[in-house]
Amino acid sequence: MPNSQSLYQQTTQLPPLEKLRLAELLLADLDAPNPEVDAVWHEEAQKRWQAYQSGELKTVSYSAVMQKYK
């Protein structure tokens, strides 16, 4: 199996559009869904939503956040 360096050397010969397609395929492969991580984020989102609805979660307006970074 070729290593990353030899694959990289081969890809330098590709036209720009083919390089882009290859990059998109590689990134999509890395971004494959992980059910365990998705379950953890789902639980966290539910907790935050419930806290927001019950008034336990302090909110910050968009303008306040943007003011902080001016």
C-alpha atoms as a printed R data frame, in Angstrom:
   type eleno elety resid chain resno       x      y       z
1  ATOM     1    CA   MET     A     1   0.000  0.000   0.000
2  ATOM     2    CA   PRO     A     2   1.451  3.390  -0.944
3  ATOM     3    CA   ASN     A     3   2.203  5.885   1.794
4  ATOM     4    CA   SER     A     4   0.881  9.427   1.970
5  ATOM     5    CA   GLN     A     5   4.066 10.955   0.553
6  ATOM     6    CA   SER     A     6   4.009  8.798  -2.568
7  ATOM     7    CA   LEU     A     7   0.289  9.476  -3.031
8  ATOM     8    CA   TYR     A     8   0.942 13.186  -2.677
9  ATOM     9    CA   GLN     A     9   3.645 13.015  -5.332
10 ATOM    10    CA   GLN     A    10   1.159 11.343  -7.682
11 ATOM    11    CA   THR     A    11  -1.528 13.940  -7.020
12 ATOM    12    CA   THR     A    12   0.779 16.814  -7.931
13 ATOM    13    CA   GLN     A    13   0.447 15.615 -11.519
14 ATOM    14    CA   LEU     A    14  -3.350 15.981 -11.510
15 ATOM    15    CA   PRO     A    15  -5.132 18.969 -13.050
16 ATOM    16    CA   PRO     A    16  -6.515 21.445 -10.488
17 ATOM    17    CA   LEU     A    17 -10.122 20.265 -10.845
18 ATOM    18    CA   GLU     A    18  -9.130 16.650 -10.183
19 ATOM    19    CA   LYS     A    19  -7.129 17.767  -7.128
20 ATOM    20    CA   LEU     A    20 -10.231 19.522  -5.841
21 ATOM    21    CA   ARG     A    21 -12.380 16.439  -6.399
22 ATOM    22    CA   LEU     A    22  -9.839 14.296  -4.575
23 ATOM    23    CA   ALA     A    23  -9.696 16.755  -1.664
24 ATOM    24    CA   GLU     A    24 -13.496 16.742  -1.421
25 ATOM    25    CA   LEU     A    25 -13.566 12.942  -1.363
26 ATOM    26    CA   LEU     A    26 -10.911 12.788   1.356
27 ATOM    27    CA   LEU     A    27 -12.667 15.402   3.487
28 ATOM    28    CA   ALA     A    28 -16.016 13.660   3.092
29 ATOM    29    CA   ASP     A    29 -14.412 10.409   4.202
30 ATOM    30    CA   LEU     A    30 -13.019 12.088   7.334
31 ATOM    31    CA   ASP     A    31 -16.395 13.659   8.077
32 ATOM    32    CA   ALA     A    32 -18.247 10.345   8.186
33 ATOM    33    CA   PRO     A    33 -20.985 10.238  10.831
34 ATOM    34    CA   ASN     A    34 -20.066  8.750  14.191
35 ATOM    35    CA   PRO     A    35 -23.177  7.505  16.010
36 ATOM    36    CA   GLU     A    36 -21.489  7.714  19.419
37 ATOM    37    CA   VAL     A    37 -20.470 11.334  18.958
38 ATOM    38    CA   ASP     A    38 -23.860 12.181  17.463
39 ATOM    39    CA   ALA     A    39 -25.596 10.663  20.509
40 ATOM    40    CA   VAL     A    40 -23.472 12.705  22.919
41 ATOM    41    CA   TRP     A    41 -24.181 15.934  21.010
42 ATOM    42    CA   HIS     A    42 -27.881 15.118  20.844
43 ATOM    43    CA   GLU     A    43 -27.996 14.671  24.615
44 ATOM    44    CA   GLU     A    44 -26.070 17.911  25.167
45 ATOM    45    CA   ALA     A    45 -28.364 19.836  22.817
46 ATOM    46    CA   GLN     A    46 -31.410 18.492  24.658
47 ATOM    47    CA   LYS     A    47 -29.961 19.573  28.019
48 ATOM    48    CA   ARG     A    48 -29.184 23.042  26.722
49 ATOM    49    CA   TRP     A    49 -32.636 23.440  25.139
50 ATOM    50    CA   GLN     A    50 -34.345 22.364  28.372
51 ATOM    51    CA   ALA     A    51 -32.179 24.746  30.389
52 ATOM    52    CA   TYR     A    52 -33.040 27.563  27.986
53 ATOM    53    CA   GLN     A    53 -36.765 26.824  28.120
54 ATOM    54    CA   SER     A    54 -36.782 26.659  31.914
55 ATOM    55    CA   GLY     A    55 -34.856 29.926  32.256
56 ATOM    56    CA   GLU     A    56 -31.828 28.252  33.852
57 ATOM    57    CA   LEU     A    57 -29.593 29.187  30.956
58 ATOM    58    CA   LYS     A    58 -28.427 32.767  30.666
59 ATOM    59    CA   THR     A    59 -28.588 34.034  27.096
60 ATOM    60    CA   VAL     A    60 -26.552 36.736  25.402
61 ATOM    61    CA   SER     A    61 -27.879 38.832  22.552
62 ATOM    62    CA   TYR     A    62 -26.207 38.858  19.168
63 ATOM    63    CA   SER     A    63 -25.360 42.542  19.499
64 ATOM    64    CA   ALA     A    64 -23.678 41.942  22.877
65 ATOM    65    CA   VAL     A    65 -21.529 39.205  21.400
66 ATOM    66    CA   MET     A    66 -20.581 41.340  18.409
67 ATOM    67    CA   GLN     A    67 -19.791 44.318  20.640
68 ATOM    68    CA   LYS     A    68 -17.281 42.161  22.511
69 ATOM    69    CA   TYR     A    69 -15.257 41.607  19.332
70 ATOM    70    CA   LYS     A    70 -15.252 45.145  17.960
